[in-house]
Amino acid sequence: MARQGILIVVSGFSGAGKGTIMRELLKRYEQYALSVSATTRAPREGEEEGKDYFFKTREAFERMIADDELVEYACYVNHYYGTPRAYVEETLSRGRDVILEIEIQGARKIRKQFPEAVLLFVTTRDAQVLKERLTKRGTESPEVIGQRLKRAAQESEGIEEYDYLVVNDELEVCVEEIHAIIESEHRRIRYNMELVNKVREELKRFSEGE
Ligand code: 5GP
């Protein structure tokens, strides 16, 4: 019985470690597929086209919007970010769980379009750790770090819209916690109706004296 793929949204403050968590989750479990977003921001050192992002000009991104090629998109600290539609739809239909690592405006749009999506929010235990990680990463200017922290403060107001909170203290624990959450989603009755109906049929036949 092929199981149905679940759409998972993972959001979290910049610097909360989402990227590392996602890489580890994908390495451990084949059931997950990470959607690669399109963005107008410039590649960071080491980032690859088609692996980390599809890097686009503003014009190309706006064309994707006009052609309805994105399931959702948002503006984050002066750049566009969006989720390509085709990959999400095809991968879900093949039964894999698709993870979208996106910010809160995108998460809201996904919730509207896919009410059964599971929304997870990743945080650190305190804000000091976030600031330190952003500074240590050294990929953003102090000005951009400031903007990202301001954005984090705004995003923290929307946490109640998510289903689950995951604290990234220890990578190992955090990855297994996320996997456990998604596995419990798969146990929901609505994803298991094929089995339920099969057992119902069998019981009916037994009770009719077969
Ligand atoms: P970064 O520039 O650090 O890679 O990403 C900045 C923010 O954009 C992060 O919060 C990330 O989750 C979010 N993001 C990445 N891709 C998408 C996307 O396709 N849609 C939306 N709405 N947000 C995205």
PDB file of C-alpha atoms and ligand atoms in Angstrom:
ATOM      1  CA  MET A   1       0.000   0.000   0.000  1.00  0.00           C
ATOM      2  CA  ALA A   2       1.760   3.190  -1.139  1.00  0.00           C
ATOM      3  CA  ARG A   3       1.373   5.871   1.452  1.00  0.00           C
ATOM      4  CA  GLN A   4       0.384   9.399   0.647  1.00  0.00           C
ATOM      5  CA  GLY A   5       3.034  12.108   0.885  1.00  0.00           C
ATOM      6  CA  ILE A   6       2.601  14.837   3.481  1.00  0.00           C
ATOM      7  CA  LEU A   7       3.465  18.474   2.921  1.00  0.00           C
ATOM      8  CA  ILE A   8       5.637  19.832   5.723  1.00  0.00           C
ATOM      9  CA  VAL A   9       6.487  23.465   6.307  1.00  0.00           C
ATOM     10  CA  VAL A  10       9.550  24.228   8.396  1.00  0.00           C
ATOM     11  CA  SER A  11      10.025  27.841   9.450  1.00  0.00           C
ATOM     12  CA  GLY A  12      12.289  29.334  12.042  1.00  0.00           C
ATOM     13  CA  PHE A  13      14.349  32.359  12.865  1.00  0.00           C
ATOM     14  CA  SER A  14      17.311  33.078  10.664  1.00  0.00           C
ATOM     15  CA  GLY A  15      20.203  31.361  12.463  1.00  0.00           C
ATOM     16  CA  ALA A  16      18.045  28.723  14.197  1.00  0.00           C
ATOM     17  CA  GLY A  17      19.806  26.001  12.241  1.00  0.00           C
ATOM     18  CA  LYS A  18      17.045  24.944   9.828  1.00  0.00           C
ATOM     19  CA  GLY A  19      19.475  24.267   7.000  1.00  0.00           C
ATOM     20  CA  THR A  20      21.619  21.881   9.052  1.00  0.00           C
ATOM     21  CA  ILE A  21      18.544  20.115  10.435  1.00  0.00           C
ATOM     22  CA  MET A  22      17.116  19.633   6.934  1.00  0.00           C
ATOM     23  CA  ARG A  23      20.376  18.251   5.559  1.00  0.00           C
ATOM     24  CA  GLU A  24      20.580  15.729   8.398  1.00  0.00           C
ATOM     25  CA  LEU A  25      16.927  14.702   8.052  1.00  0.00           C
ATOM     26  CA  LEU A  26      17.349  14.070   4.331  1.00  0.00           C
ATOM     27  CA  LYS A  27      20.535  12.112   4.877  1.00  0.00           C
ATOM     28  CA  ARG A  28      18.859   9.796   7.374  1.00  0.00           C
ATOM     29  CA  TYR A  29      15.463   9.175   5.810  1.00  0.00           C
ATOM     30  CA  GLU A  30      14.654   8.573   2.169  1.00  0.00           C
ATOM     31  CA  GLN A  31      10.994   9.465   2.579  1.00  0.00           C
ATOM     32  CA  TYR A  32      11.774  13.200   2.599  1.00  0.00           C
ATOM     33  CA  ALA A  33      12.240  15.466  -0.389  1.00  0.00           C
ATOM     34  CA  LEU A  34      13.279  19.074   0.090  1.00  0.00           C
ATOM     35  CA  SER A  35      11.786  21.587  -2.286  1.00  0.00           C
ATOM     36  CA  VAL A  36      14.375  23.950  -3.789  1.00  0.00           C
ATOM     37  CA  SER A  37      13.103  27.525  -3.828  1.00  0.00           C
ATOM     38  CA  ALA A  38      13.649  30.291  -6.329  1.00  0.00           C
ATOM     39  CA  THR A  39      15.148  33.510  -5.004  1.00  0.00           C
ATOM     40  CA  THR A  40      16.437  36.862  -6.162  1.00  0.00           C
ATOM     41  CA  ARG A  41      19.078  37.038  -3.421  1.00  0.00           C
ATOM     42  CA  ALA A  42      22.706  36.493  -4.438  1.00  0.00           C
ATOM     43  CA  PRO A  43      24.286  33.078  -3.810  1.00  0.00           C
ATOM     44  CA  ARG A  44      26.342  32.781  -0.612  1.00  0.00           C
ATOM     45  CA  GLU A  45      29.747  31.250  -0.852  1.00  0.00           C
ATOM     46  CA  GLY A  46      29.413  27.519  -1.474  1.00  0.00           C
ATOM     47  CA  GLU A  47      25.754  27.689  -2.515  1.00  0.00           C
ATOM     48  CA  GLU A  48      24.917  25.894  -5.733  1.00  0.00           C
ATOM     49  CA  GLU A  49      22.340  26.681  -8.411  1.00  0.00           C
ATOM     50  CA  GLY A  50      19.536  24.117  -8.321  1.00  0.00           C
ATOM     51  CA  LYS A  51      20.725  22.600  -5.039  1.00  0.00           C
ATOM     52  CA  ASP A  52      20.392  25.421  -2.526  1.00  0.00           C
ATOM     53  CA  TYR A  53      18.228  27.712  -4.629  1.00  0.00           C
ATOM     54  CA  PHE A  54      17.339  28.556  -8.194  1.00  0.00           C
ATOM     55  CA  PHE A  55      18.941  31.993  -8.374  1.00  0.00           C
ATOM     56  CA  LYS A  56      16.849  34.376 -10.477  1.00  0.00           C
ATOM     57  CA  THR A  57      16.866  37.967 -11.587  1.00  0.00           C
ATOM     58  CA  ARG A  58      13.940  40.057 -10.416  1.00  0.00           C
ATOM     59  CA  GLU A  59      12.513  39.977 -13.960  1.00  0.00           C
ATOM     60  CA  ALA A  60      12.742  36.192 -14.213  1.00  0.00           C
ATOM     61  CA  PHE A  61      11.151  35.814 -10.775  1.00  0.00           C
ATOM     62  CA  GLU A  62       8.299  38.119 -11.680  1.00  0.00           C
ATOM     63  CA  ARG A  63       7.742  36.088 -14.836  1.00  0.00           C
ATOM     64  CA  MET A  64       7.405  32.946 -12.711  1.00  0.00           C
ATOM     65  CA  ILE A  65       4.784  34.729 -10.600  1.00  0.00           C
ATOM     66  CA  ALA A  66       2.869  35.839 -13.690  1.00  0.00           C
ATOM     67  CA  ASP A  67       2.972  32.320 -15.177  1.00  0.00           C
ATOM     68  CA  ASP A  68       1.636  30.831 -11.919  1.00  0.00           C
ATOM     69  CA  GLU A  69       4.723  28.658 -11.525  1.00  0.00           C
ATOM     70  CA  LEU A  70       4.979  29.249  -7.770  1.00  0.00           C
ATOM     71  CA  VAL A  71       2.761  27.725  -5.061  1.00  0.00           C
ATOM     72  CA  GLU A  72       3.642  30.668  -2.844  1.00  0.00           C
ATOM     73  CA  TYR A  73       6.154  33.477  -2.735  1.00  0.00           C
ATOM     74  CA  ALA A  74       7.127  36.230  -0.315  1.00  0.00           C
ATOM     75  CA  CYS A  75       9.468  39.125   0.102  1.00  0.00           C
ATOM     76  CA  TYR A  76      12.074  38.664   2.834  1.00  0.00           C
ATOM     77  CA  VAL A  77      14.638  41.338   3.710  1.00  0.00           C
ATOM     78  CA  ASN A  78      14.469  42.952   0.233  1.00  0.00           C
ATOM     79  CA  HIS A  79      14.428  39.755  -1.841  1.00  0.00           C
ATOM     80  CA  TYR A  80      11.819  37.479  -3.370  1.00  0.00           C
ATOM     81  CA  TYR A  81      11.658  33.818  -2.349  1.00  0.00           C
ATOM     82  CA  GLY A  82       9.181  31.311  -3.803  1.00  0.00           C
ATOM     83  CA  THR A  83       8.304  27.625  -4.036  1.00  0.00           C
ATOM     84  CA  PRO A  84       8.087  26.098  -7.534  1.00  0.00           C
ATOM     85  CA  ARG A  85       4.733  24.378  -7.977  1.00  0.00           C
ATOM     86  CA  ALA A  86       5.598  21.477 -10.297  1.00  0.00           C
ATOM     87  CA  TYR A  87       8.111  19.795  -7.973  1.00  0.00           C
ATOM     88  CA  VAL A  88       5.804  19.931  -4.949  1.00  0.00           C
ATOM     89  CA  GLU A  89       2.810  18.481  -6.768  1.00  0.00           C
ATOM     90  CA  GLU A  90       4.711  15.733  -8.571  1.00  0.00           C
ATOM     91  CA  THR A  91       6.731  14.633  -5.544  1.00  0.00           C
ATOM     92  CA  LEU A  92       3.697  14.486  -3.239  1.00  0.00           C
ATOM     93  CA  SER A  93       1.807  12.419  -5.785  1.00  0.00           C
ATOM     94  CA  ARG A  94       4.689   9.932  -5.802  1.00  0.00           C
ATOM     95  CA  GLY A  95       4.206   9.424  -2.062  1.00  0.00           C
ATOM     96  CA  ARG A  96       7.205  11.268  -0.656  1.00  0.00           C
ATOM     97  CA  ASP A  97       6.952  13.821   2.138  1.00  0.00           C
ATOM     98  CA  VAL A  98       7.847  17.226   0.762  1.00  0.00           C
ATOM     99  CA  ILE A  99       9.540  19.741   3.046  1.00  0.00           C
ATOM    100  CA  LEU A 100       9.304  23.480   2.399  1.00  0.00           C
ATOM    101  CA  GLU A 101      11.816  25.503   4.352  1.00  0.00           C
ATOM    102  CA  ILE A 102      10.074  28.857   4.093  1.00  0.00           C
ATOM    103  CA  GLU A 103       9.251  31.933   6.133  1.00  0.00           C
ATOM    104  CA  ILE A 104       5.960  32.824   7.756  1.00  0.00           C
ATOM    105  CA  GLN A 105       4.113  34.636   4.957  1.00  0.00           C
ATOM    106  CA  GLY A 106       4.730  31.623   2.722  1.00  0.00           C
ATOM    107  CA  ALA A 107       3.650  29.264   5.520  1.00  0.00           C
ATOM    108  CA  ARG A 108       0.326  31.113   5.759  1.00  0.00           C
ATOM    109  CA  LYS A 109      -0.272  30.756   2.023  1.00  0.00           C
ATOM    110  CA  ILE A 110       0.518  27.041   2.175  1.00  0.00           C
ATOM    111  CA  ARG A 111      -1.902  26.581   5.090  1.00  0.00           C
ATOM    112  CA  LYS A 112      -4.675  28.115   2.956  1.00  0.00           C
ATOM    113  CA  GLN A 113      -3.938  26.033  -0.143  1.00  0.00           C
ATOM    114  CA  PHE A 114      -3.071  22.780   1.651  1.00  0.00           C
ATOM    115  CA  PRO A 115      -5.058  22.697   4.917  1.00  0.00           C
ATOM    116  CA  GLU A 116      -3.573  19.312   5.797  1.00  0.00           C
ATOM    117  CA  ALA A 117       0.037  20.515   5.656  1.00  0.00           C
ATOM    118  CA  VAL A 118       1.976  20.241   8.930  1.00  0.00           C
ATOM    119  CA  LEU A 119       3.614  23.465  10.087  1.00  0.00           C
ATOM    120  CA  LEU A 120       6.720  23.284  12.293  1.00  0.00           C
ATOM    121  CA  PHE A 121       8.572  26.166  13.839  1.00  0.00           C
ATOM    122  CA  VAL A 122      12.229  25.795  14.806  1.00  0.00           C
ATOM    123  CA  THR A 123      13.735  28.028  17.468  1.00  0.00           C
ATOM    124  CA  THR A 124      16.767  28.233  19.685  1.00  0.00           C
ATOM    125  CA  ARG A 125      16.247  28.325  23.441  1.00  0.00           C
ATOM    126  CA  ASP A 126      17.075  32.035  23.567  1.00  0.00           C
ATOM    127  CA  ALA A 127      17.691  34.972  21.245  1.00  0.00           C
ATOM    128  CA  GLN A 128      21.344  35.443  22.215  1.00  0.00           C
ATOM    129  CA  VAL A 129      22.255  32.164  20.493  1.00  0.00           C
ATOM    130  CA  LEU A 130      20.575  33.389  17.296  1.00  0.00           C
ATOM    131  CA  LYS A 131      22.543  36.596  17.258  1.00  0.00           C
ATOM    132  CA  GLU A 132      25.793  34.747  17.865  1.00  0.00           C
ATOM    133  CA  ARG A 133      25.127  32.217  15.111  1.00  0.00           C
ATOM    134  CA  LEU A 134      24.242  34.909  12.594  1.00  0.00           C
ATOM    135  CA  THR A 135      27.379  36.844  13.449  1.00  0.00           C
ATOM    136  CA  LYS A 136      29.632  33.762  13.399  1.00  0.00           C
ATOM    137  CA  ARG A 137      28.260  32.577  10.042  1.00  0.00           C
ATOM    138  CA  GLY A 138      29.897  35.677   8.610  1.00  0.00           C
ATOM    139  CA  THR A 139      27.820  35.594   5.425  1.00  0.00           C
ATOM    140  CA  GLU A 140      25.794  38.716   6.133  1.00  0.00           C
ATOM    141  CA  SER A 141      26.773  42.304   6.802  1.00  0.00           C
ATOM    142  CA  PRO A 142      25.988  43.770  10.266  1.00  0.00           C
ATOM    143  CA  GLU A 143      23.206  45.740   8.593  1.00  0.00           C
ATOM    144  CA  VAL A 144      21.583  42.630   7.140  1.00  0.00           C
ATOM    145  CA  ILE A 145      22.027  40.776  10.456  1.00  0.00           C
ATOM    146  CA  GLY A 146      20.156  43.638  12.107  1.00  0.00           C
ATOM    147  CA  GLN A 147      17.352  43.378   9.540  1.00  0.00           C
ATOM    148  CA  ARG A 148      17.152  39.624   9.998  1.00  0.00           C
ATOM    149  CA  LEU A 149      16.887  39.981  13.787  1.00  0.00           C
ATOM    150  CA  LYS A 150      14.162  42.571  13.353  1.00  0.00           C
ATOM    151  CA  ARG A 151      12.356  40.206  11.034  1.00  0.00           C
ATOM    152  CA  ALA A 152      12.774  37.404  13.606  1.00  0.00           C
ATOM    153  CA  ALA A 153      11.070  39.624  16.213  1.00  0.00           C
ATOM    154  CA  GLN A 154       8.119  40.102  13.828  1.00  0.00           C
ATOM    155  CA  GLU A 155       7.991  36.395  12.967  1.00  0.00           C
ATOM    156  CA  SER A 156       7.926  35.438  16.646  1.00  0.00           C
ATOM    157  CA  GLU A 157       4.491  37.068  16.859  1.00  0.00           C
ATOM    158  CA  GLY A 158       3.120  34.492  14.424  1.00  0.00           C
ATOM    159  CA  ILE A 159       4.330  31.296  16.110  1.00  0.00           C
ATOM    160  CA  GLU A 160       0.821  30.370  17.300  1.00  0.00           C
ATOM    161  CA  GLU A 161      -0.158  29.778  13.674  1.00  0.00           C
ATOM    162  CA  TYR A 162       2.159  26.753  13.567  1.00  0.00           C
ATOM    163  CA  ASP A 163       1.314  23.228  14.737  1.00  0.00           C
ATOM    164  CA  TYR A 164       4.568  22.262  16.456  1.00  0.00           C
ATOM    165  CA  LEU A 165       7.533  23.937  18.122  1.00  0.00           C
ATOM    166  CA  VAL A 166      10.948  22.292  17.903  1.00  0.00           C
ATOM    167  CA  VAL A 167      13.838  23.604  19.985  1.00  0.00           C
ATOM    168  CA  ASN A 168      17.206  23.216  18.331  1.00  0.00           C
ATOM    169  CA  ASP A 169      19.470  22.628  21.313  1.00  0.00           C
ATOM    170  CA  GLU A 170      21.036  19.466  20.040  1.00  0.00           C
ATOM    171  CA  LEU A 171      20.941  18.553  16.368  1.00  0.00           C
ATOM    172  CA  GLU A 172      20.525  14.824  16.981  1.00  0.00           C
ATOM    173  CA  VAL A 173      17.500  15.256  19.258  1.00  0.00           C
ATOM    174  CA  CYS A 174      15.933  17.884  17.051  1.00  0.00           C
ATOM    175  CA  VAL A 175      16.130  15.796  13.869  1.00  0.00           C
ATOM    176  CA  GLU A 176      14.592  12.757  15.551  1.00  0.00           C
ATOM    177  CA  GLU A 177      11.855  14.887  17.071  1.00  0.00           C
ATOM    178  CA  ILE A 178      10.869  16.239  13.673  1.00  0.00           C
ATOM    179  CA  HIS A 179      10.875  12.754  12.183  1.00  0.00           C
ATOM    180  CA  ALA A 180       8.660  11.495  15.033  1.00  0.00           C
ATOM    181  CA  ILE A 181       6.175  14.342  14.511  1.00  0.00           C
ATOM    182  CA  ILE A 182       5.864  13.527  10.811  1.00  0.00           C
ATOM    183  CA  GLU A 183       5.548   9.810  11.451  1.00  0.00           C
ATOM    184  CA  SER A 184       2.639  10.478  13.825  1.00  0.00           C
ATOM    185  CA  GLU A 185       0.974  12.546  11.108  1.00  0.00           C
ATOM    186  CA  HIS A 186       1.114   9.487   8.874  1.00  0.00           C
ATOM    187  CA  ARG A 187      -0.834   7.593  11.551  1.00  0.00           C
ATOM    188  CA  ARG A 188      -3.823   9.932  11.194  1.00  0.00           C
ATOM    189  CA  ILE A 189      -6.962   8.027  10.283  1.00  0.00           C
ATOM    190  CA  ARG A 190      -7.475  10.085   7.132  1.00  0.00           C
ATOM    191  CA  TYR A 191      -4.230   8.769   5.644  1.00  0.00           C
ATOM    192  CA  ASN A 192      -5.093   5.181   6.485  1.00  0.00           C
ATOM    193  CA  MET A 193      -8.584   4.743   5.096  1.00  0.00           C
ATOM    194  CA  GLU A 194      -7.507   2.082   2.627  1.00  0.00           C
ATOM    195  CA  LEU A 195      -6.471  -0.194   5.474  1.00  0.00           C
ATOM    196  CA  VAL A 196      -9.497   0.753   7.559  1.00  0.00           C
ATOM    197  CA  ASN A 197     -11.864  -0.122   4.710  1.00  0.00           C
ATOM    198  CA  LYS A 198     -10.084  -3.415   4.048  1.00  0.00           C
ATOM    199  CA  VAL A 199     -10.426  -4.499   7.691  1.00  0.00           C
ATOM    200  CA  ARG A 200     -14.058  -3.338   7.721  1.00  0.00           C
ATOM    201  CA  GLU A 201     -14.805  -5.465   4.670  1.00  0.00           C
ATOM    202  CA  GLU A 202     -13.089  -8.495   6.184  1.00  0.00           C
ATOM    203  CA  LEU A 203     -14.959  -8.109   9.471  1.00  0.00           C
ATOM    204  CA  LYS A 204     -18.227  -7.793   7.620  1.00  0.00           C
ATOM    205  CA  ARG A 205     -17.564 -11.036   5.792  1.00  0.00           C
ATOM    206  CA  PHE A 206     -16.647 -12.807   9.064  1.00  0.00           C
ATOM    207  CA  SER A 207     -19.737 -11.520  10.812  1.00  0.00           C
ATOM    208  CA  GLU A 208     -21.858 -12.790   7.935  1.00  0.00           C
ATOM    209  CA  GLY A 209     -20.525 -16.238   8.720  1.00  0.00           C
ATOM    210  CA  GLU A 210     -17.960 -16.629   5.964  1.00  0.00           C
TER     211      GLU A 210
HETATM  212  P1  5GP B   1      18.067  32.686   3.377  1.00  0.00           P
HETATM  213  O1  5GP B   1      18.343  33.942   2.632  1.00  0.00           O
HETATM  214  O2  5GP B   1      18.665  32.708   4.773  1.00  0.00           O
HETATM  215  O3  5GP B   1      18.449  31.452   2.611  1.00  0.00           O
HETATM  216  O4  5GP B   1      16.488  32.602   3.577  1.00  0.00           O
HETATM  217  C1  5GP B   1      15.788  33.677   4.141  1.00  0.00           C
HETATM  218  C2  5GP B   1      14.392  33.244   4.537  1.00  0.00           C
HETATM  219  O5  5GP B   1      13.639  32.926   3.378  1.00  0.00           O
HETATM  220  C3  5GP B   1      14.365  31.997   5.422  1.00  0.00           C
HETATM  221  O6  5GP B   1      13.451  32.245   6.490  1.00  0.00           O
HETATM  222  C4  5GP B   1      13.838  30.931   4.514  1.00  0.00           C
HETATM  223  O7  5GP B   1      13.108  29.948   5.230  1.00  0.00           O
HETATM  224  C5  5GP B   1      12.922  31.725   3.610  1.00  0.00           C
HETATM  225  N1  5GP B   1      12.632  31.072   2.327  1.00  0.00           N
HETATM  226  C6  5GP B   1      13.463  30.302   1.572  1.00  0.00           C
HETATM  227  N2  5GP B   1      12.824  29.869   0.483  1.00  0.00           N
HETATM  228  C7  5GP B   1      11.557  30.346   0.544  1.00  0.00           C
HETATM  229  C8  5GP B   1      10.397  30.219  -0.300  1.00  0.00           C
HETATM  230  O8  5GP B   1      10.385  29.554  -1.319  1.00  0.00           O
HETATM  231  N3  5GP B   1       9.279  30.884   0.089  1.00  0.00           N
HETATM  232  C9  5GP B   1       9.218  31.622   1.229  1.00  0.00           C
HETATM  233  N4  5GP B   1       8.065  32.202   1.528  1.00  0.00           N
HETATM  234  N5  5GP B   1      10.285  31.753   2.045  1.00  0.00           N
HETATM  235  C10 5GP B   1      11.440  31.131   1.707  1.00  0.00           C
END
